[in-house]
XYZ file of C-alpha atoms in Angstrom:
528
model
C 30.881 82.031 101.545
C 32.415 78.547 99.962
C 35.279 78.456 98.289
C 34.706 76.971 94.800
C 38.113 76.418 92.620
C 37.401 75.772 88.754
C 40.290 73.981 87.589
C 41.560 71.662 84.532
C 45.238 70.573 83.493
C 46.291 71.762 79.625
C 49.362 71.165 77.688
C 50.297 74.798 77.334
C 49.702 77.888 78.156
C 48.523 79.516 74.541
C 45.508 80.689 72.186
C 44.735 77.288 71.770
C 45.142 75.710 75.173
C 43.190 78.077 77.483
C 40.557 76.610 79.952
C 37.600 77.621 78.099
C 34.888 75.346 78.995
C 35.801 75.966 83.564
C 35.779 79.585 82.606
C 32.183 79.138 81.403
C 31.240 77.215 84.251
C 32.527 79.756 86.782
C 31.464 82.523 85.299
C 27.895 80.608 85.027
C 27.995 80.467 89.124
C 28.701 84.321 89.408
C 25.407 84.740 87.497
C 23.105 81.987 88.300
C 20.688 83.441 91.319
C 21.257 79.672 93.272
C 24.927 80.103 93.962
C 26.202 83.753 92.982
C 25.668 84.834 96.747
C 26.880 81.133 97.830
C 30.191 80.920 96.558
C 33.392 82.952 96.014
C 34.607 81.453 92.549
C 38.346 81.172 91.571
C 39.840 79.633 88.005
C 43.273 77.719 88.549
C 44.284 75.680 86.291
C 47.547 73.636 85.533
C 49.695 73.200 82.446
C 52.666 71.393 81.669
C 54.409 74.372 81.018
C 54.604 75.315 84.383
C 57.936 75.403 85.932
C 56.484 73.404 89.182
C 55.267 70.575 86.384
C 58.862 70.638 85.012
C 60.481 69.531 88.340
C 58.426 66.661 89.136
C 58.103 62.803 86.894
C 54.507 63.493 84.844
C 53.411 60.140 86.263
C 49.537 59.799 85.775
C 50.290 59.841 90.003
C 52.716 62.151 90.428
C 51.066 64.802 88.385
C 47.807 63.716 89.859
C 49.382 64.625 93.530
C 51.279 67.862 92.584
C 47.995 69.181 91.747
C 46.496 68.037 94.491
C 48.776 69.471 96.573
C 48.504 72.920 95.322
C 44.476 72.998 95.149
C 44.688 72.367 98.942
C 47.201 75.218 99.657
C 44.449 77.403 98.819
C 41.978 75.662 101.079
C 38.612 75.470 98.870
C 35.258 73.649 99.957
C 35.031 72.239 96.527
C 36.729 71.744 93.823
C 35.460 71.470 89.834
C 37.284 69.825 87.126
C 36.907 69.944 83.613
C 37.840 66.675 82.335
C 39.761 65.597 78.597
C 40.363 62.708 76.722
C 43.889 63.630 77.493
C 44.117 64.488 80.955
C 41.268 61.984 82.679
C 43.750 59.787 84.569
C 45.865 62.867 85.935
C 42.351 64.542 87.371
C 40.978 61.188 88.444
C 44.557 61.204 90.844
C 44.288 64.473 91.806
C 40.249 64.168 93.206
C 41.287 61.107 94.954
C 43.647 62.665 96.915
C 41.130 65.758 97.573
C 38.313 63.754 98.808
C 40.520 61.914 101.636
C 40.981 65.342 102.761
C 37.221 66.328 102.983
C 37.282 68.903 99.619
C 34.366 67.719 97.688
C 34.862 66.827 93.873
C 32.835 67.657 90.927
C 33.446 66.673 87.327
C 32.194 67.571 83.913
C 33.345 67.374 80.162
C 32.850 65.660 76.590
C 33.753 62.183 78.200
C 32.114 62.654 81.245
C 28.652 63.914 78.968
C 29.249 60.046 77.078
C 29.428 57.875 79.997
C 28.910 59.247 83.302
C 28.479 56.070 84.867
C 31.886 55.050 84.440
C 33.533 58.344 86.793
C 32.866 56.932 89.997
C 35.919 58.993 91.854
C 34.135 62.321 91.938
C 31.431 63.400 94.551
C 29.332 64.186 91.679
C 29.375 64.438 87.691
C 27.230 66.752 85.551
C 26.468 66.031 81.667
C 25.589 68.357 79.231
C 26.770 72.084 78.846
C 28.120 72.942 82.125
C 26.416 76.687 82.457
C 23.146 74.372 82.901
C 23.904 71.796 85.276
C 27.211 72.771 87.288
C 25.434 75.435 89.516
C 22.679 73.474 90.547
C 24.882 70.741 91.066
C 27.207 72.428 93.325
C 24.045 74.203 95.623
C 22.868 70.729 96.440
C 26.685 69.602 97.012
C 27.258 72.405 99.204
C 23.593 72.683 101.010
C 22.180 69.101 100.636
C 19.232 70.289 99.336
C 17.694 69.584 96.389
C 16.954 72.149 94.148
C 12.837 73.282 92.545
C 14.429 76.393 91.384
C 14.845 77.221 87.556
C 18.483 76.395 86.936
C 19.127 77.801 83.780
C 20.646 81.510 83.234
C 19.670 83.620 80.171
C 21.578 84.154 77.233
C 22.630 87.407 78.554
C 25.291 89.175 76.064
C 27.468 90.019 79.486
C 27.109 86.480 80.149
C 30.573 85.532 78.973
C 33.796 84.115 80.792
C 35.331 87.188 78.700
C 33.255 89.901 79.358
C 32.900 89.323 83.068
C 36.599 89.056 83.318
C 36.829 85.403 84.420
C 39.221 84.714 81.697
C 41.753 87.175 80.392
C 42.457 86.887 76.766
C 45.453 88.849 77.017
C 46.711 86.405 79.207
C 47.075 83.876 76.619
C 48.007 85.900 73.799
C 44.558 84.972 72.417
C 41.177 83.366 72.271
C 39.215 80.671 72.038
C 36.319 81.726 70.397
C 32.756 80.407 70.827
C 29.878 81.748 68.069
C 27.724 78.798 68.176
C 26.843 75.374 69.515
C 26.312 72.100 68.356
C 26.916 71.105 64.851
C 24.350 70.008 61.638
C 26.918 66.428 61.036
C 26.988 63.558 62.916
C 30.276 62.195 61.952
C 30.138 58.384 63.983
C 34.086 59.396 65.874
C 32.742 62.627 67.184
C 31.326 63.436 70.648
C 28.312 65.395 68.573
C 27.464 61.892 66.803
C 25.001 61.281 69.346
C 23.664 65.084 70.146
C 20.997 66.905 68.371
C 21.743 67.767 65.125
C 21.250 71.259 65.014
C 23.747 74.799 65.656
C 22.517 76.843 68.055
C 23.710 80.933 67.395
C 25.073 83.126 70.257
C 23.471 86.626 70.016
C 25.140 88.875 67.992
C 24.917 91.440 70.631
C 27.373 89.639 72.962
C 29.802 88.601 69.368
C 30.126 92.170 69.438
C 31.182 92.861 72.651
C 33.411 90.288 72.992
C 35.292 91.481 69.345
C 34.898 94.658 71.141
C 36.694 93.386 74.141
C 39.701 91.953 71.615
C 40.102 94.701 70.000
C 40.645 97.102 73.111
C 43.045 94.274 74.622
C 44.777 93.941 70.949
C 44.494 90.288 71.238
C 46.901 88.966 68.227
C 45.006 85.930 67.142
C 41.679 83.883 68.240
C 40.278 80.422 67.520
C 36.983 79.779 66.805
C 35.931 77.152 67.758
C 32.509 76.301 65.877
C 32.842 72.905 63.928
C 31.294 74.006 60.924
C 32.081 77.611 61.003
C 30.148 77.989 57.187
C 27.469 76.095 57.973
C 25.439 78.891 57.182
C 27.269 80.831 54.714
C 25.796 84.366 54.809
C 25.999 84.201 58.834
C 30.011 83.873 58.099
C 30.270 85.865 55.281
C 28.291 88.737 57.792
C 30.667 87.951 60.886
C 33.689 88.148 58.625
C 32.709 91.417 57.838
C 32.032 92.296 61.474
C 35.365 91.053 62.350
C 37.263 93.285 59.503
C 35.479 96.180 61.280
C 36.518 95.374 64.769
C 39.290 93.586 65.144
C 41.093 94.368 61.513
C 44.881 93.277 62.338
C 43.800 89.948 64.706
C 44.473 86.571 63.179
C 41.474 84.078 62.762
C 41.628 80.562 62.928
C 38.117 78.693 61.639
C 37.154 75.363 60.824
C 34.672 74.850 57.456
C 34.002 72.062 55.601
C 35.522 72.714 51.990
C 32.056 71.292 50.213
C 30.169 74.396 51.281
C 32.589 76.788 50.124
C 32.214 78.773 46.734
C 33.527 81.716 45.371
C 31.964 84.558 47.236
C 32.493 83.083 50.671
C 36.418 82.222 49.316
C 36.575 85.837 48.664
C 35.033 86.848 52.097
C 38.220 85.535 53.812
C 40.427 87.352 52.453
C 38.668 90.116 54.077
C 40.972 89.334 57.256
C 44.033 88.092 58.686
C 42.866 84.339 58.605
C 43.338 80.004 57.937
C 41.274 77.378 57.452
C 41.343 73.871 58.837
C 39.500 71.811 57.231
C 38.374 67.540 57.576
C 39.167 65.647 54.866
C 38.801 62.217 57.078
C 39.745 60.280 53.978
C 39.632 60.934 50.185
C 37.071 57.132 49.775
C 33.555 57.941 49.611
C 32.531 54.287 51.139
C 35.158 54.994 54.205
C 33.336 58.166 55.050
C 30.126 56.989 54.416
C 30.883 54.138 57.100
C 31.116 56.737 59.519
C 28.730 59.016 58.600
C 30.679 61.725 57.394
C 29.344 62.847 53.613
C 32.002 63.293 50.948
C 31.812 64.257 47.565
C 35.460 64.409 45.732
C 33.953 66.880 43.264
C 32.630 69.095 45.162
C 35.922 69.677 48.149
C 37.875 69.916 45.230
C 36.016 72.534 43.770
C 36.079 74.350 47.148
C 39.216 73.544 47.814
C 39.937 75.263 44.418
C 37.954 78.499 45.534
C 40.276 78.739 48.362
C 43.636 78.479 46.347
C 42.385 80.914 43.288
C 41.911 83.906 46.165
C 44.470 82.753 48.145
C 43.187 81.747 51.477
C 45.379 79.699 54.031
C 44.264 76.365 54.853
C 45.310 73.371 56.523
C 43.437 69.982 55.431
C 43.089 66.809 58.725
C 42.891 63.042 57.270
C 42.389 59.781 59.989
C 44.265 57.016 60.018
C 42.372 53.731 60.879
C 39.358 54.104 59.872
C 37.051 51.337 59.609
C 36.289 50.267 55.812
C 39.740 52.126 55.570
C 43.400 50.309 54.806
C 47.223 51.581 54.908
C 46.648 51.817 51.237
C 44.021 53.404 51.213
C 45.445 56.315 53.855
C 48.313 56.539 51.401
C 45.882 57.713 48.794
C 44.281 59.961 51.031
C 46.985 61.504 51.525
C 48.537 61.655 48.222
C 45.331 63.817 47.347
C 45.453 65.993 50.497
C 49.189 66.849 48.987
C 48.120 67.181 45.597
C 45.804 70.334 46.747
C 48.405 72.539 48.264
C 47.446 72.259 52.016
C 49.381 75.209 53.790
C 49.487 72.034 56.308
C 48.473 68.534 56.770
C 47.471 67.318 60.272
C 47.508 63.245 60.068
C 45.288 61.755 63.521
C 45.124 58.088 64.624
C 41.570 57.208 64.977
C 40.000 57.099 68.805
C 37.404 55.387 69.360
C 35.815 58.034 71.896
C 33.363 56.501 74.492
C 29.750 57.753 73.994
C 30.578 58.249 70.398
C 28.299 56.136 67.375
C 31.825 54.370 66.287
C 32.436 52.628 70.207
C 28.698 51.626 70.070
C 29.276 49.887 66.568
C 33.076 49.206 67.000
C 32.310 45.158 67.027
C 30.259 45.583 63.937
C 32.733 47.449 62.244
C 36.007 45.441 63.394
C 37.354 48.066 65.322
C 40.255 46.760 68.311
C 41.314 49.880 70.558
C 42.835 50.746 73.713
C 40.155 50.574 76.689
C 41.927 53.617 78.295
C 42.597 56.977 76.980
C 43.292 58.467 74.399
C 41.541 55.252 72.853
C 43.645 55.033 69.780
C 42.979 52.088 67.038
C 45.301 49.310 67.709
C 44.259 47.213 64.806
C 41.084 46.163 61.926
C 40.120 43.914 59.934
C 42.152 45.944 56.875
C 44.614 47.525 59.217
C 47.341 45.532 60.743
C 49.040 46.466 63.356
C 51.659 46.941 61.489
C 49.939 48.835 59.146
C 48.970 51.398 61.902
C 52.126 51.616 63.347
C 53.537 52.314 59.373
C 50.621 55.201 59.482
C 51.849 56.422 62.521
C 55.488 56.782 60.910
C 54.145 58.660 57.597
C 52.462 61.307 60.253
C 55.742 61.965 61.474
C 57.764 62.466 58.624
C 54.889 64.514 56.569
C 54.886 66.528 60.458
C 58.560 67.545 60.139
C 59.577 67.449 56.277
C 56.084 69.380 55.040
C 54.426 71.166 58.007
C 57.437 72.163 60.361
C 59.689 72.115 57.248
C 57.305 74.747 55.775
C 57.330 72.925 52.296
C 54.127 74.172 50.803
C 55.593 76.090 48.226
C 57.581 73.992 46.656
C 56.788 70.237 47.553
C 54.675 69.537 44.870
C 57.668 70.507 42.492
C 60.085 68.582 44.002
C 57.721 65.373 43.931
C 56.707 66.120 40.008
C 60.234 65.861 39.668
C 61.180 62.788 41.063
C 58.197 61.550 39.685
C 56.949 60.070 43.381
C 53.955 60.128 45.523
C 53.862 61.965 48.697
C 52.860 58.791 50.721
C 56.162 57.168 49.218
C 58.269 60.439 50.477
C 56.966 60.708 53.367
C 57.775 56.734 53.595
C 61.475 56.976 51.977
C 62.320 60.190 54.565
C 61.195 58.153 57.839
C 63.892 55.730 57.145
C 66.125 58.527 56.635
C 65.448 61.080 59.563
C 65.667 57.878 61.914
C 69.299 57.269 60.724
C 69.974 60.792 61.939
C 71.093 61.988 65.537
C 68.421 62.230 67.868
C 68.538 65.803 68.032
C 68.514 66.157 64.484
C 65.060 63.992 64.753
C 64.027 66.038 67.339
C 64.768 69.916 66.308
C 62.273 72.163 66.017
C 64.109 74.691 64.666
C 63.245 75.431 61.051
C 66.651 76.369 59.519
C 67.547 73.202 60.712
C 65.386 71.404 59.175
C 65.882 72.871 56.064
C 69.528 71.674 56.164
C 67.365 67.722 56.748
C 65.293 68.475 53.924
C 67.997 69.814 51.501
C 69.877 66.345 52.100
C 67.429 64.025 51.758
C 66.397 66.110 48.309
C 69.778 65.749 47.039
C 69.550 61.841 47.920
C 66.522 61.446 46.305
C 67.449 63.782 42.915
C 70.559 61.579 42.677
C 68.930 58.153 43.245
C 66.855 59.439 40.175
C 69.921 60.516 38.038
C 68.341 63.702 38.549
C 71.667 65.237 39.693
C 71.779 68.051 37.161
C 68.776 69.433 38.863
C 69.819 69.410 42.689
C 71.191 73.042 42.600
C 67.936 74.171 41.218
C 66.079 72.350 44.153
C 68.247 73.451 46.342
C 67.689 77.142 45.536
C 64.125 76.589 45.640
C 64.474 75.300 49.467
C 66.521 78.178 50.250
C 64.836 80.904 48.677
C 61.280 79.834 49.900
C 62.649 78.902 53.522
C 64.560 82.384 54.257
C 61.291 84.042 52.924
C 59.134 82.352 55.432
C 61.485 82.809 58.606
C 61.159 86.745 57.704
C 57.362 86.779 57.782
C 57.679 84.439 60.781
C 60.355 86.838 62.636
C 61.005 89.739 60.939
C 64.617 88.835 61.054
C 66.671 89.533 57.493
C 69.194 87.284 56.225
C 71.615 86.590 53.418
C 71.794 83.371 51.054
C 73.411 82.752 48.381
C 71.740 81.093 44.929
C 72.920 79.278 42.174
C 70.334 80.910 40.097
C 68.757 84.472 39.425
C 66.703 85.162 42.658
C 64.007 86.610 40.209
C 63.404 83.816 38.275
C 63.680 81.643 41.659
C 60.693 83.736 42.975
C 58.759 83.337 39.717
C 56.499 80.254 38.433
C 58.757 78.756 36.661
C 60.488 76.257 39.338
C 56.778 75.004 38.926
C 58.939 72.641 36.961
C 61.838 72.009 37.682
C 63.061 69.965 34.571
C 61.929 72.837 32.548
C 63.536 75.634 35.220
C 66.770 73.364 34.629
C 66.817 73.039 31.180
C 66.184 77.424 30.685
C 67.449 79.239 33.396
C 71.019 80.133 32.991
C 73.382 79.354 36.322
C 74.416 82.887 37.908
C 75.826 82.886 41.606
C 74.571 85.720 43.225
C 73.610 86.349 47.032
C 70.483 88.298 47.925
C 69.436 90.067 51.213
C 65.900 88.465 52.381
């Protein structure tokens, strides 16, 4: 039998970085009747995590030829790579160095899918959905025949890189979790701008299983990875419900558009352990219309409202450099992605992804961008380069002051206070956090950057002649940060207040003037 590896390179090892889409492919040539008595299959694939990938320069070549290196050790006939944005250059490397020693090369992915044409390093590149067209591909690599036979495998519920024990969950501490395909938006960045626009379900027979599967292997959390996960609402609202049955104590990470969400299906999610992340893009109508994204500020807000009344985690994404877009106008974006309580804010340079609507129209629309990967937007006609690289900067401090600095809770406050935008925060604390060390920049440890947070607080409270209310803020920052490393760790701990811890822990540091001006000072130190 041939020896077929099924391999990709990922950042981690974790939940969210598991090789998903090779899994699919190999378990697709254990099943398909033209190869499953061909080839012995094997999934290997690479992270920079491992400790090999730690002693070696990640050079595009060096990492290109450590893999390389360790794909031949195992002596396969061919080799398949699944191919990123990301991680194109490393691969590319890696089958170069393959194919001078006689391994053939195959290659499939998102990029691949947009413009095969331009992969001309591989013995052969598949588009599409890889359980399709990688095990055909690989009998005619492998015989040199062509192929009359049907190609495609039914939708059988064992038919799953999970259930046939290709990929072990447990491995990763979690899933990625497929319940559909395809997606009913064509937003103009996205790879599904130019695909069908329809979802396709997976049966609910092999859904079950696979929670079924979780649940035996207590798998702590899983991401599902449908675009619109509430594209049709009573479909979620019904898996929910499955999931609260099966898999009761297993965290659930979906993305939903906040316009479809009301009430009921709000309600539904509190049903489990769970968070939302959800595309805001920008907060301008016109900018999302230019790239085909609908957007209707009444109607996310109301959703977005649902979500906070029952209580649901969520994270909100905005793009920076977006065409019709400016530096002012991201700045407003993301003054209302703040002003909505986002448990986190992710903040994404725009790429300008081959095969996507956007590169087709990206003269039209004034778009300049990096010809390699990952494609980022170097400048437009409303966006300097400047004004990206000043984008870039407000990602990073709203990264480490409100998503690693865990500021949900009270960042809002602090801001009513000093009367200030987020935008202008986020602008005033880059300066700042690049005047620290390095490895104060740099820390990831959330105690720490407390101590970076309660600083620049007291800077900013004094700059105001807001002094008399620094202690108050302060507390705040303590009170809300010791609370969060215990649900984080479980670990106790001892701080000490300038104010009652009860009326700390209550609604009235809402305001902080008003907390100031009737809350008596007590010293006191409480056990978290």
């Amino acid at each position: 039998m041939k020896k077929i590896i099924f391999t990709t390179l990922l950042i981690e090892k974790s939940p969210q970085a598991l090789p998903l889409g090779a899994a699919c492919c190999a378990s697709a040539l254990k099943h398909n009747p033209l190869t499953k008595d061909l080839c012995q299959t094997e999934l290997y694939p690479f992270n920079l995590e491992d400790k090999d990938f730690q002693k070696i320069k990640t050079s595009t070549d060096q990492a290109g030829l450590f893999i390389a290196e360790k794909l031949l050790e195992k002596k396969p006939d061919l080799v398949a790579f699944s191919v990123f944005v990301w991680n194109r250059l490393i691969l590319e490397k890696a089958a170069s160095v393959l194919s001078q020693k006689g391994v053939l090369t195959l290659a499939g992915g998102p990029e691949i899918t947009a413009h095969p044409q331009d992969f001309t390093v591989f013995d052969k590149v598949i588009a599409g959905e890889g359980e399709n067209t990688v095990p055909p591909a690989i009998y005619e690599l492998l015989t040199g025949e062509k192929t009359s036979l049907p190609a495609e495998v039914p939708e059988y519920p064992e038919f799953s890189p999970y259930l046939d024990k290709t990929l072990d969950p447990a491995e990763y501490e979690g899933a990625l979790w497929e319940l559909a395909r395809g997606c009913p938006f064509k937003c103009s960045y996205c790879y599904e701008s130019k695909g069908q626009k329809k979802v396709r379900m997976f049966p609910m027979e092999r859904i079950e299983k696979e929670l079924d599967l979780f649940a035996q292997k207590k798998i702590p959390q899983v991401f599902v990875l449908d675009p619109t996960y509430n594209a049709n609402k009573q479909r979620a609202i019904n898996l929910i419900n499955l999931i609260a049955k099966k898999t009761p104590d297993t965290f659930y990470y979906f993305e939903a558009r906040a316009e479809f969400i009301d009430r009921q299906l709000a309600h539904a999610f509190t049903r489990i352990p769970c968070a939302l992340q959800i595309g805001l893009q920008s907060a301008d109508e016109k900018v999302c219309s230019l790239v085909n994204r609908p957007f209707n500020r009444k109607n996310f807000e109301k959703g977005i409202r649902a979500l906070n009344d029952e209580g649901v985690i969520f994270g909100l994404d905005v793009i920076y450099g977006l065409p019709g877009d400016s530096l002012r106008g991201y700045k407003d974006s993301i003054d209302f992605a703040i002003s909505l309580y986002p448990n986190n804010l992710e903040l994404f340079c725009l790429s300008v992804l081959p095969g996507t609507d956007l590169y087709d129209r990206a003269k039209e629309l004034h778009l300049n961008f990096e010809k390699t990967p990952p494609y980022h937007i170097i400048n437009t006609d409303r966006y300097s380069r400047t004004d990206i690289e000043t984008a870039g900067k407000l990602s990073k401090a709203c990264c480490f002051f409100y998503n690693d600095g865990r500021a949900v809770p009270w960042f809002n406050t602090i801001l009513h206070a000093l009367k200030m935008k987020a935008s202008f925060f986020f602008e005033r604390f880059y300066t700042y956090l690049t005047s620290l060390p390095r490895e104060k920049q740099e820390t990831c440890n959330h105690k720490e950057i407390e101590e970076v947070q309660k600083e620049f607080v007291k800077l900013m409270l004094k700059e105001k002649n807001k002094g008399r209310l620094i202690n108050a803020a302060l507390d705040i920052i303590t009170f809300n940060g010791a609370m969060s490393r215990k649900t984080d760790t479980g670990i106790s701990e001892t701080i000490e207040l300038h104010y009652p811890a009860e009326y700390i822990a209550s609604e009235y540091t809402l305001d902080l003037e008003f907390f100031a001006n009737s809350v008596k000072m007590k010293n006191n130190r409480i056990k978290v």
